[in-house]
CSV table of N, CA and C in Angstrom, one decimal:
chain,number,residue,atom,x,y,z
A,212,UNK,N,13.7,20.3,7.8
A,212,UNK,CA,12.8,19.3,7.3
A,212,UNK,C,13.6,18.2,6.7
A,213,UNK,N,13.5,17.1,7.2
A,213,UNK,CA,14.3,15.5,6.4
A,213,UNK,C,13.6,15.2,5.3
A,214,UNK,N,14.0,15.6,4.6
A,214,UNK,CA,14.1,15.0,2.6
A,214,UNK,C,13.7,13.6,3.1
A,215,UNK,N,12.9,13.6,2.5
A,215,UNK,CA,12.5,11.4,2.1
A,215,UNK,C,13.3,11.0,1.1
A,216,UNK,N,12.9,12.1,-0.4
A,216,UNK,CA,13.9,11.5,-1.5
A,216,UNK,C,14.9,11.0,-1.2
A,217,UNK,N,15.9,12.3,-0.3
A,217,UNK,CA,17.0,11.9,0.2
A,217,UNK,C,17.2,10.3,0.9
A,218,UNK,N,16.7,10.6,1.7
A,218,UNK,CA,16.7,8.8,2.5
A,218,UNK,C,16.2,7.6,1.4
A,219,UNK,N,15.2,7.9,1.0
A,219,UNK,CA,15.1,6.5,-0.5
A,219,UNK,C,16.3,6.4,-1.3
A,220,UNK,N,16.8,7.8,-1.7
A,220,UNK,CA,18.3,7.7,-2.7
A,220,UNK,C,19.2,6.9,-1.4
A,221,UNK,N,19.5,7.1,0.0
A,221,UNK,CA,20.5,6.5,0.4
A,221,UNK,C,20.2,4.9,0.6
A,222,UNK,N,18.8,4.7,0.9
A,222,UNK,CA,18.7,3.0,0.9
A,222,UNK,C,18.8,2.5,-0.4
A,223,UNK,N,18.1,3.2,-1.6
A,223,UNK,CA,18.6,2.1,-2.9
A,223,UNK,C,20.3,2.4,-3.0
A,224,UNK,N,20.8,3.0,-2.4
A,224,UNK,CA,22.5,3.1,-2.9
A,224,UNK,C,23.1,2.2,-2.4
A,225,UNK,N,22.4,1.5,-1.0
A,225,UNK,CA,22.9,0.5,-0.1
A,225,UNK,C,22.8,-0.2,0.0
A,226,UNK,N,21.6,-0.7,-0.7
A,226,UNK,CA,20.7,-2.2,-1.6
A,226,UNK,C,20.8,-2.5,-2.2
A,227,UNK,N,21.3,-1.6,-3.6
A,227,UNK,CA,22.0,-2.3,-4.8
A,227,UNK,C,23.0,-3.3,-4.7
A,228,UNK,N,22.4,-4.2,-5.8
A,228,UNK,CA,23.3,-5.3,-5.5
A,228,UNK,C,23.1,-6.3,-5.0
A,229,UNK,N,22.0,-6.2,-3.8
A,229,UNK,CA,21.4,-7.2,-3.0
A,229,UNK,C,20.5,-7.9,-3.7
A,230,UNK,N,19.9,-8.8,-2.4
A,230,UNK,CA,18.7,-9.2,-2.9
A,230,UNK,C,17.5,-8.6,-1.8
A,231,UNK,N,17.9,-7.2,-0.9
A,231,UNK,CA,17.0,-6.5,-0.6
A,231,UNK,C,16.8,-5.6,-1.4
A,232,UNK,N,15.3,-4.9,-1.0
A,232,UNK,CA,14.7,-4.0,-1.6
A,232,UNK,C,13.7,-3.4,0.0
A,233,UNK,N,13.8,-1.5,-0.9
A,233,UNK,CA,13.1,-0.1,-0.4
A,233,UNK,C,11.3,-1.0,0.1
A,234,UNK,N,10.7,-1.1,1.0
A,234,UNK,CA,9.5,-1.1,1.1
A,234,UNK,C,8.4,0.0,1.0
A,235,UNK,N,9.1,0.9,2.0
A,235,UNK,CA,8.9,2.3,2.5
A,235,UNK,C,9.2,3.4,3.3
A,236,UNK,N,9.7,4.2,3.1
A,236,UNK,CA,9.9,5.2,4.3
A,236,UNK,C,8.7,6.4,4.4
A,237,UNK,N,9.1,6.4,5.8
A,237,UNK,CA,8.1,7.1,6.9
A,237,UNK,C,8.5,8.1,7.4
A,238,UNK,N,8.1,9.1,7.1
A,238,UNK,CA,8.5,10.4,8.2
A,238,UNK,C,7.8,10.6,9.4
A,239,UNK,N,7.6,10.4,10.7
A,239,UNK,CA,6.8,10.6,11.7
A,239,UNK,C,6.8,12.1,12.4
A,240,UNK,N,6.3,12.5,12.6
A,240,UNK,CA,6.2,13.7,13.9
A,240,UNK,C,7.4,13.8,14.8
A,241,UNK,N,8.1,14.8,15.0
A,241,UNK,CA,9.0,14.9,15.5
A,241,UNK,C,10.3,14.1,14.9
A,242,UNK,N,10.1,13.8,13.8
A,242,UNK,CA,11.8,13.5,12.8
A,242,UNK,C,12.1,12.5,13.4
A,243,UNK,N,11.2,11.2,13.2
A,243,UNK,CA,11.0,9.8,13.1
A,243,UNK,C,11.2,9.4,11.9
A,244,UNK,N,12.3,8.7,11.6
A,244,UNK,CA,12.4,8.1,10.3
A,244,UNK,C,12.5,6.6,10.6
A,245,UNK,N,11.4,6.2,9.6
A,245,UNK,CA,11.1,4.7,9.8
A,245,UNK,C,11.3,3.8,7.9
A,246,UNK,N,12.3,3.0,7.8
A,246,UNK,CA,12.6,2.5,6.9
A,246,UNK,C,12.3,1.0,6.5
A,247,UNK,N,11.3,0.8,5.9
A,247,UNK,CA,11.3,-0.8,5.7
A,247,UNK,C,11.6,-1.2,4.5
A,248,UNK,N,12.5,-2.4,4.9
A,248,UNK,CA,13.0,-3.2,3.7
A,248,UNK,C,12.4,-4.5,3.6
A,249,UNK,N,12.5,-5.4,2.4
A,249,UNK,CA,12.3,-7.0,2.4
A,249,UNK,C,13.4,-7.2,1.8
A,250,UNK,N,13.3,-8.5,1.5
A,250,UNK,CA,14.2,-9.4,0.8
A,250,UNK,C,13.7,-10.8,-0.1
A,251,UNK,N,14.1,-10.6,-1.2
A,251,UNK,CA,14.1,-12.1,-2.0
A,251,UNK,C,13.8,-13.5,-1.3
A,252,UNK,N,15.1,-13.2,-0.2
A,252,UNK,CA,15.3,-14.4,0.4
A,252,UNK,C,14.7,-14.0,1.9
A,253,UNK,N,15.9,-13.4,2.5
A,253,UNK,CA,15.1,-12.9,3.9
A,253,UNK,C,16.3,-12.2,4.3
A,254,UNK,N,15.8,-11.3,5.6
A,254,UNK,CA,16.2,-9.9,5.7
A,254,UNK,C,17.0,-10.4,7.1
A,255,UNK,N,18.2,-10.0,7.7
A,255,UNK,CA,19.2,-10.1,9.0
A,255,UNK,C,19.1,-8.6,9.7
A,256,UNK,N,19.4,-9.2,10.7
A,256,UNK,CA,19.5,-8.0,12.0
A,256,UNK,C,20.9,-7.1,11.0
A,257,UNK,N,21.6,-8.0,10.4
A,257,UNK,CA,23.1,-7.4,10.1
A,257,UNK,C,22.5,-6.4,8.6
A,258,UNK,N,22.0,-6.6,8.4
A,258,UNK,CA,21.6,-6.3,6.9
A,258,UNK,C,20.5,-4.3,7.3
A,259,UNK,N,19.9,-4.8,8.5
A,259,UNK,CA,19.1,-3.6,8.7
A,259,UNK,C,20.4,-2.4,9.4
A,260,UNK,N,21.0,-3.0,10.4
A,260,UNK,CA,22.5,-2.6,11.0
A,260,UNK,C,23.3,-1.6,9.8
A,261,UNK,N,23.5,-2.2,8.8
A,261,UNK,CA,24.2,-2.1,8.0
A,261,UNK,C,23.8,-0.8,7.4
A,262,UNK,N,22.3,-1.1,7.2
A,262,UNK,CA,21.4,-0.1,6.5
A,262,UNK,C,21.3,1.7,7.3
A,263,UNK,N,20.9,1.2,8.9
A,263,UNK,CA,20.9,2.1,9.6
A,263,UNK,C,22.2,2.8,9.4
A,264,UNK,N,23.4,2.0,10.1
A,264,UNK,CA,24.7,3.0,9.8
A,264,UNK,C,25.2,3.7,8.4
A,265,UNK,N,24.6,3.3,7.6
A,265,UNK,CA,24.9,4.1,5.9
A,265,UNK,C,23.9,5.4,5.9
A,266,UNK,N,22.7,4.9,6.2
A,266,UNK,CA,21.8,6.4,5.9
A,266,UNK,C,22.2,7.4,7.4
A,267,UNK,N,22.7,6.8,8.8
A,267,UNK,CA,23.2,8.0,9.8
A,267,UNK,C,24.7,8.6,9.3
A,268,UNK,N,25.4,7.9,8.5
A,268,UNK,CA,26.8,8.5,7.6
A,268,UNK,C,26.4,9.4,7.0
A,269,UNK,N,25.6,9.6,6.1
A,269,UNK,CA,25.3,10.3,5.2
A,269,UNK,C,24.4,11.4,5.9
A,270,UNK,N,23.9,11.9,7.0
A,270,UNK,CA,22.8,12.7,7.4
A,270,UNK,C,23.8,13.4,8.4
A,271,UNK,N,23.5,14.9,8.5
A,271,UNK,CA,23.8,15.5,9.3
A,271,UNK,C,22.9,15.8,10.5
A,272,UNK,N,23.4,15.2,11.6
A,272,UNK,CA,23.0,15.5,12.8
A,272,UNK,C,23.0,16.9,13.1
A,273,UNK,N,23.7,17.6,13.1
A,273,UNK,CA,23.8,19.3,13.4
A,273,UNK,C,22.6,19.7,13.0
A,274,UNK,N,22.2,19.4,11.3
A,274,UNK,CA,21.4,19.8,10.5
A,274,UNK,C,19.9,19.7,11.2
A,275,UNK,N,19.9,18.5,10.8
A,275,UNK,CA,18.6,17.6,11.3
A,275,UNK,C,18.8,16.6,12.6
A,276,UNK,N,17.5,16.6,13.9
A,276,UNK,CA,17.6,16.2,14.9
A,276,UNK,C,16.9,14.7,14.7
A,277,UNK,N,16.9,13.7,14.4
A,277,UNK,CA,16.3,12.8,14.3
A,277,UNK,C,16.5,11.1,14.7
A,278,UNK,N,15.5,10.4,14.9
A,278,UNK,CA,15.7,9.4,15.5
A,278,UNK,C,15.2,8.6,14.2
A,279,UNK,N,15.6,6.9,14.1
A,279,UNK,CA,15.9,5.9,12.7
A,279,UNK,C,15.4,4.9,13.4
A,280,UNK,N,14.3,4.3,12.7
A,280,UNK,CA,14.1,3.3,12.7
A,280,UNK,C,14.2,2.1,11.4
A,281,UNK,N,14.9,1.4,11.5
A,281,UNK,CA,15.1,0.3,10.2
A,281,UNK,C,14.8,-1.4,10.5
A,282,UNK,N,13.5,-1.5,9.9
A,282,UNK,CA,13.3,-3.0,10.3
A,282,UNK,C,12.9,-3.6,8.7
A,283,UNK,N,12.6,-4.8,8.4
A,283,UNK,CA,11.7,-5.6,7.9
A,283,UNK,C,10.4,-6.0,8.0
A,284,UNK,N,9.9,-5.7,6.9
A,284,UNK,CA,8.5,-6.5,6.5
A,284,UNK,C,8.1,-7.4,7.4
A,285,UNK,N,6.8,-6.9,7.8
A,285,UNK,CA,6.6,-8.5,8.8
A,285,UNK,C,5.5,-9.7,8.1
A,286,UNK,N,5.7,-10.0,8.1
A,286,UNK,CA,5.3,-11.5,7.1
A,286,UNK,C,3.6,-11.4,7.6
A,287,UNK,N,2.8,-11.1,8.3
A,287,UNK,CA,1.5,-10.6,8.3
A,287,UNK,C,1.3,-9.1,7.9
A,288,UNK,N,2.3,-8.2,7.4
A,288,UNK,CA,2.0,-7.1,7.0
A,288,UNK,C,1.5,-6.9,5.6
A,289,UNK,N,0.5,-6.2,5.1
A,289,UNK,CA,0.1,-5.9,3.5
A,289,UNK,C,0.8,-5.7,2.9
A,290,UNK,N,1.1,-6.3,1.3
A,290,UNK,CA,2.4,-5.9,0.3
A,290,UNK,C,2.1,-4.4,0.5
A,291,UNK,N,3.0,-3.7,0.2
A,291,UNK,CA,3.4,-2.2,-0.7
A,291,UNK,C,3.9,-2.0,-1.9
A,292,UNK,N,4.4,-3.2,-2.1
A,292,UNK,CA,5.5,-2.2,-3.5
A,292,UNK,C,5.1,-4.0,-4.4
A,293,UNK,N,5.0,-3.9,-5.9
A,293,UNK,CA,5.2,-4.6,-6.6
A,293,UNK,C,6.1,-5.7,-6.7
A,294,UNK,N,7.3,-5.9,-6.1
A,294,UNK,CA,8.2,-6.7,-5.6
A,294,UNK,C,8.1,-7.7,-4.5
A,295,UNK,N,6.9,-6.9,-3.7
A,295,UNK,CA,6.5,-8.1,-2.9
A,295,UNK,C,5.4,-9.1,-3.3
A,296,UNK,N,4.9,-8.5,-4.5
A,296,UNK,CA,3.9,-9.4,-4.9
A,296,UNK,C,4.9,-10.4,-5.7
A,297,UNK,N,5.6,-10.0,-6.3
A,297,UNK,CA,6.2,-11.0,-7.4
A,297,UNK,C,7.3,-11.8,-6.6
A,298,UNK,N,7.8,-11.7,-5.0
A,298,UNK,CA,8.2,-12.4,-4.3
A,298,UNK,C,7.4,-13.6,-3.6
A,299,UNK,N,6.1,-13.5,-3.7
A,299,UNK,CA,4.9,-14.4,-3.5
A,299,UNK,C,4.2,-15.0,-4.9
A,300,UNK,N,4.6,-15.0,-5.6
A,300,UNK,CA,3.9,-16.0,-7.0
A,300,UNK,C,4.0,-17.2,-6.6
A,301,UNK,N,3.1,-18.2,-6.2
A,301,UNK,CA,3.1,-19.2,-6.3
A,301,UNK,C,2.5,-19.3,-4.4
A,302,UNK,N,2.5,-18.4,-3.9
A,302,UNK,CA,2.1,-18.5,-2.2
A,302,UNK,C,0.6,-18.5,-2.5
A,303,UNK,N,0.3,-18.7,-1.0
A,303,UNK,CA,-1.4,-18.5,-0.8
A,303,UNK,C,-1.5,-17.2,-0.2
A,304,UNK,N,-2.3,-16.3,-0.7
A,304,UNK,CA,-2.7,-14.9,-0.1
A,304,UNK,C,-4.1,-14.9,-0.1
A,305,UNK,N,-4.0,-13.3,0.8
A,305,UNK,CA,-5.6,-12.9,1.1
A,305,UNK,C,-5.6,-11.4,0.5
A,306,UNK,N,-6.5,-11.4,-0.3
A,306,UNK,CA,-7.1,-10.4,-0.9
A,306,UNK,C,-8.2,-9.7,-0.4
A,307,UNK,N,-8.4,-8.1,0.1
A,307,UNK,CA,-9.4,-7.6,0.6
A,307,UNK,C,-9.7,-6.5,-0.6
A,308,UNK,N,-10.7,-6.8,-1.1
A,308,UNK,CA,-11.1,-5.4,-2.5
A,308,UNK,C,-11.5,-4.1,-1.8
A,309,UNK,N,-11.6,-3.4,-2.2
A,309,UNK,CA,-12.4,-2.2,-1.6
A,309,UNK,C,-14.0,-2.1,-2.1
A,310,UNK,N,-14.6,-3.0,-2.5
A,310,UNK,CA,-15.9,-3.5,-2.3
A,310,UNK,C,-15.8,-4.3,-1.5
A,311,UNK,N,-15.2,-4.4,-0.4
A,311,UNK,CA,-15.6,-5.5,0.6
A,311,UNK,C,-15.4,-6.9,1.0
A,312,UNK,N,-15.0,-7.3,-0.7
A,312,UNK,CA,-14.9,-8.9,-1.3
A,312,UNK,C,-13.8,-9.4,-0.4
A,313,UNK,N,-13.7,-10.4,-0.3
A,313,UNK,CA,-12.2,-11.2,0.5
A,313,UNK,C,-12.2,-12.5,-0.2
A,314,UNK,N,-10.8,-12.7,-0.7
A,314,UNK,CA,-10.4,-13.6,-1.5
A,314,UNK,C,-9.8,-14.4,-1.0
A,315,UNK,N,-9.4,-15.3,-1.3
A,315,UNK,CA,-8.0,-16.0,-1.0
A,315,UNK,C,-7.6,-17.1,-2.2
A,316,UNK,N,-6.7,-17.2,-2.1
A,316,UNK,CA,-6.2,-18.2,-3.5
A,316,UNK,C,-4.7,-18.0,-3.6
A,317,UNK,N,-4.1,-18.9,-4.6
A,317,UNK,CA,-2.7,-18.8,-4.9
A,317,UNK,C,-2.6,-17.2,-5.8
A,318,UNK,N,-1.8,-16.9,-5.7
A,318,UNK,CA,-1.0,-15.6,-6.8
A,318,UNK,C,-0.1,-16.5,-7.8
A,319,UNK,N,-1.0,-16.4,-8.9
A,319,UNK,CA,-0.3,-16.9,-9.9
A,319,UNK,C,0.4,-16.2,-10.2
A,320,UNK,N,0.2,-14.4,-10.8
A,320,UNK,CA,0.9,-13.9,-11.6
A,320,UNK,C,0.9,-12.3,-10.7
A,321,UNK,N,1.6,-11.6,-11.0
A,321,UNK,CA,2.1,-10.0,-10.6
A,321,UNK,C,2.5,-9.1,-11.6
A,322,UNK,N,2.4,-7.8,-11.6
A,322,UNK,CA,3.0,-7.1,-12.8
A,322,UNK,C,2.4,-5.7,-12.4
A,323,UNK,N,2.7,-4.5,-13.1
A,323,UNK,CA,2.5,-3.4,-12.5
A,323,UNK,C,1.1,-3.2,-12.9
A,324,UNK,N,0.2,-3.6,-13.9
A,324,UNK,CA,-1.2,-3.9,-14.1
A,324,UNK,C,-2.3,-4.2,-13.5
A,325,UNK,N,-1.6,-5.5,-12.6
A,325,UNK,CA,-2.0,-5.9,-11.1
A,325,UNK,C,-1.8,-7.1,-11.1
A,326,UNK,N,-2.8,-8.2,-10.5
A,326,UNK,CA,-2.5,-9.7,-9.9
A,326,UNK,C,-3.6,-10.4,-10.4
A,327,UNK,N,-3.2,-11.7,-10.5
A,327,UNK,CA,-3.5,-12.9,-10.8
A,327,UNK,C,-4.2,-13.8,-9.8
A,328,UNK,N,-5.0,-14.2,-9.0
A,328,UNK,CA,-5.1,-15.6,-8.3
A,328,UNK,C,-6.2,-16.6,-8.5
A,329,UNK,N,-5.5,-17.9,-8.5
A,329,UNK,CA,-6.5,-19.3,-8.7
A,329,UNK,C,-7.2,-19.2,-7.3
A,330,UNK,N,-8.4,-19.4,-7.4
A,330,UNK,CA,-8.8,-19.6,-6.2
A,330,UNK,C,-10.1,-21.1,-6.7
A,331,UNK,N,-10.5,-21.7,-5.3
A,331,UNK,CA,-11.0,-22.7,-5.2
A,331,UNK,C,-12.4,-22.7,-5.5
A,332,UNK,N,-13.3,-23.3,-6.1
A,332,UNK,CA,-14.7,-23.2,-6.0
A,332,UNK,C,-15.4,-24.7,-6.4
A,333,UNK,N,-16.6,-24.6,-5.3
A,333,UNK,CA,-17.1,-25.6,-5.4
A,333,UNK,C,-18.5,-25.4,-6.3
A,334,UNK,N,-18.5,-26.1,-6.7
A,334,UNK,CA,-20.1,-26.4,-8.1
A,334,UNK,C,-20.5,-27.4,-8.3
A,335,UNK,N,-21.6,-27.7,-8.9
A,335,UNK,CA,-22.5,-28.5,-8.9
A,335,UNK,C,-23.0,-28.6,-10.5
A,336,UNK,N,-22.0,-29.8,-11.1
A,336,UNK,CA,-22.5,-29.6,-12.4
A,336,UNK,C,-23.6,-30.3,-12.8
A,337,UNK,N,-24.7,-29.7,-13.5
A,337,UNK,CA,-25.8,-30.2,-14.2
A,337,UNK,C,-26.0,-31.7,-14.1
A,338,UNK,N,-26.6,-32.6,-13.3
A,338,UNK,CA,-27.1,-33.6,-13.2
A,338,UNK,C,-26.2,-34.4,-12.6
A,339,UNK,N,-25.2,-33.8,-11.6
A,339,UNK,CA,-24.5,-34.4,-10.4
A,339,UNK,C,-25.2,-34.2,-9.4
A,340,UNK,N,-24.6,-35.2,-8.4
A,340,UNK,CA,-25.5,-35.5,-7.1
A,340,UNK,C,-24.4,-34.3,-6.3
A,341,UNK,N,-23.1,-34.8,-6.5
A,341,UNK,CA,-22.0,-33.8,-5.4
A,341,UNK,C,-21.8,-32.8,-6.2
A,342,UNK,N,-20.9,-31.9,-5.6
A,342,UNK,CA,-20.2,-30.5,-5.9
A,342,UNK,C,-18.6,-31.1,-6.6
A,343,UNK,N,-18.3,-30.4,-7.1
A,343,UNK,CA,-16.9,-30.9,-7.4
A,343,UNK,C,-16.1,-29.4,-7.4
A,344,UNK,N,-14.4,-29.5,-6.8
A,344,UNK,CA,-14.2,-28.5,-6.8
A,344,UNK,C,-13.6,-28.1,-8.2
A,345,UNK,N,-13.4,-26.7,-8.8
A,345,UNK,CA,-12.5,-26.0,-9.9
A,345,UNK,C,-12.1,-25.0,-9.5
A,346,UNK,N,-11.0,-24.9,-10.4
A,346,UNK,CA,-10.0,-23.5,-9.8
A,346,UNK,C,-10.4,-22.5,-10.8
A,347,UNK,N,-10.4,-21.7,-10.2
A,347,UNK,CA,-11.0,-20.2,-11.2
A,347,UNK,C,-9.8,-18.9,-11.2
A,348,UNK,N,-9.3,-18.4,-11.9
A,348,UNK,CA,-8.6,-17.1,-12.2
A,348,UNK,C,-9.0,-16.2,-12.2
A,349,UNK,N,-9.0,-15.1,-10.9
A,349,UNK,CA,-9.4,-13.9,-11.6
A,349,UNK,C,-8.3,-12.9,-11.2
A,350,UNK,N,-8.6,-11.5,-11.7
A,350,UNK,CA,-7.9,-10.7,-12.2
A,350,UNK,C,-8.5,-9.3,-11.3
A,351,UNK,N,-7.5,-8.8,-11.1
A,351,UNK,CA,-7.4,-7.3,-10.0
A,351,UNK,C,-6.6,-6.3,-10.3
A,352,UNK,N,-6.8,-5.1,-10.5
A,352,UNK,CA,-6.1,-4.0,-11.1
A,352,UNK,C,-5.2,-3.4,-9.7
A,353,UNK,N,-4.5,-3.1,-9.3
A,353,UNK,CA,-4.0,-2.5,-8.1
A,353,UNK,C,-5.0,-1.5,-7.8
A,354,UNK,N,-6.2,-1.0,-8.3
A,354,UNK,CA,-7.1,0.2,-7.5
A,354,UNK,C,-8.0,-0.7,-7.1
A,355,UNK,N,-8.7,-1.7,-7.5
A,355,UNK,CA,-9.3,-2.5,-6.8
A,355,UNK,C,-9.3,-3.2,-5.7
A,356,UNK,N,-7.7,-2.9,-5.2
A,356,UNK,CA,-7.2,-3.8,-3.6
A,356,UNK,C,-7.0,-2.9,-3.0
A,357,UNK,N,-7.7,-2.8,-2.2
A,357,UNK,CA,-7.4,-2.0,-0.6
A,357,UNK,C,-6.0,-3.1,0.3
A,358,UNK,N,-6.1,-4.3,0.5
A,358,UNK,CA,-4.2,-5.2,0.9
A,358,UNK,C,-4.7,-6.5,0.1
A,359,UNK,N,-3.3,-6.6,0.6
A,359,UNK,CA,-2.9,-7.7,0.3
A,359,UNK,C,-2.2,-8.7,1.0
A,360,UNK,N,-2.2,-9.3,1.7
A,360,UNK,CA,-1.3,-10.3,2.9
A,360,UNK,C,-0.6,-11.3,2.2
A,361,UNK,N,0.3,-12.1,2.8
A,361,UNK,CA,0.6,-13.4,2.6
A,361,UNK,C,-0.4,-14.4,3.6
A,362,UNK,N,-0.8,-15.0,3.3
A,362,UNK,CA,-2.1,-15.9,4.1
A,362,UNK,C,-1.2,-17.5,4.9
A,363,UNK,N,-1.2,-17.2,6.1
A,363,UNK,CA,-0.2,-17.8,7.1
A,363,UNK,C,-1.4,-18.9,7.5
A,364,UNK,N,-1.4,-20.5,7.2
A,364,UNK,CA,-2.3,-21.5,8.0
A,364,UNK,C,-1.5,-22.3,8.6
A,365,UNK,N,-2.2,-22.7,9.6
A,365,UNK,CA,-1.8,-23.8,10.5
A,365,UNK,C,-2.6,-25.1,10.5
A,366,UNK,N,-2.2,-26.4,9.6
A,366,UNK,CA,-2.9,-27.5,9.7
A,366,UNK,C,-2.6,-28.2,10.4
């Protein structure tokens, strides 16, 4: 059976130092290991390369029969880990609650508490003819998000 621990202890050993970070690892059926990383900045073919050949050094083949997969975050994929929210402060995202709700707004703020976003609204104040828009804050505990995206437009 392939240890996960094990494989997360070998990617943060590999990443230290960087400006990647652990996304997730995956154990699949039949000893599929699937490792995603991101980055600060952004992630290289050389950088996953790099990654793959450190955690196949360290694993014994004899042992365990298994096949590696190591990519990056794909920029329409839902955050996972804390780091990716606080790598998006200041972006536009989409928020889906697990009531149903769908947000969208900037990410002001991140923290292990949860998240922050301005989002846009239009109103109609007391003895105006139009709507005028205001930006509103609200606030999400990480059990209230079922994802989270980075919200990609095309104008």
């Amino acid at each position: 059976m392939i240890d996960k621990e094990k494989i997360k202890e070998l990617v943060e050993e590999k990443l230290s130092g960087t400006t990647n970070f652990l996304v997730e690892v995956v154990i699949k059926p039949e000893n599929l290991i699937v490792v995603e990383i991101d980055s600060e900045e952004s992630v290289c073919i050389d950088d996953c390369v790099a990654l793959s050949r450190h955690i196949e050094a360290n694993m014994d083949r004899k042992e365990e029969d298994f096949e590696l997969e190591v990519g990056s975050a794909s920029i329409t994929s839902p955050f996972k880990v804390l780091r990716q929210y606080v790598k998006n402060v200041g972006n536009e995202i989409e928020v889906l609650l697990k009531s149903g709700i769908k947000q969208t707004g900037v990410l002001k703020s991140a923290d292990e508490n949860g998240i922050v976003i301005a989002v846009e609204k239009k109103i109609k104040p007391e003895g105006a003819k139009r709507k005028i828009t205001v930006e509103e804050d609200l606030s999400y505990s990480f059990e209230e998000i079922k994802y989270t995206k980075y919200l990609i437009r095309f104008k």
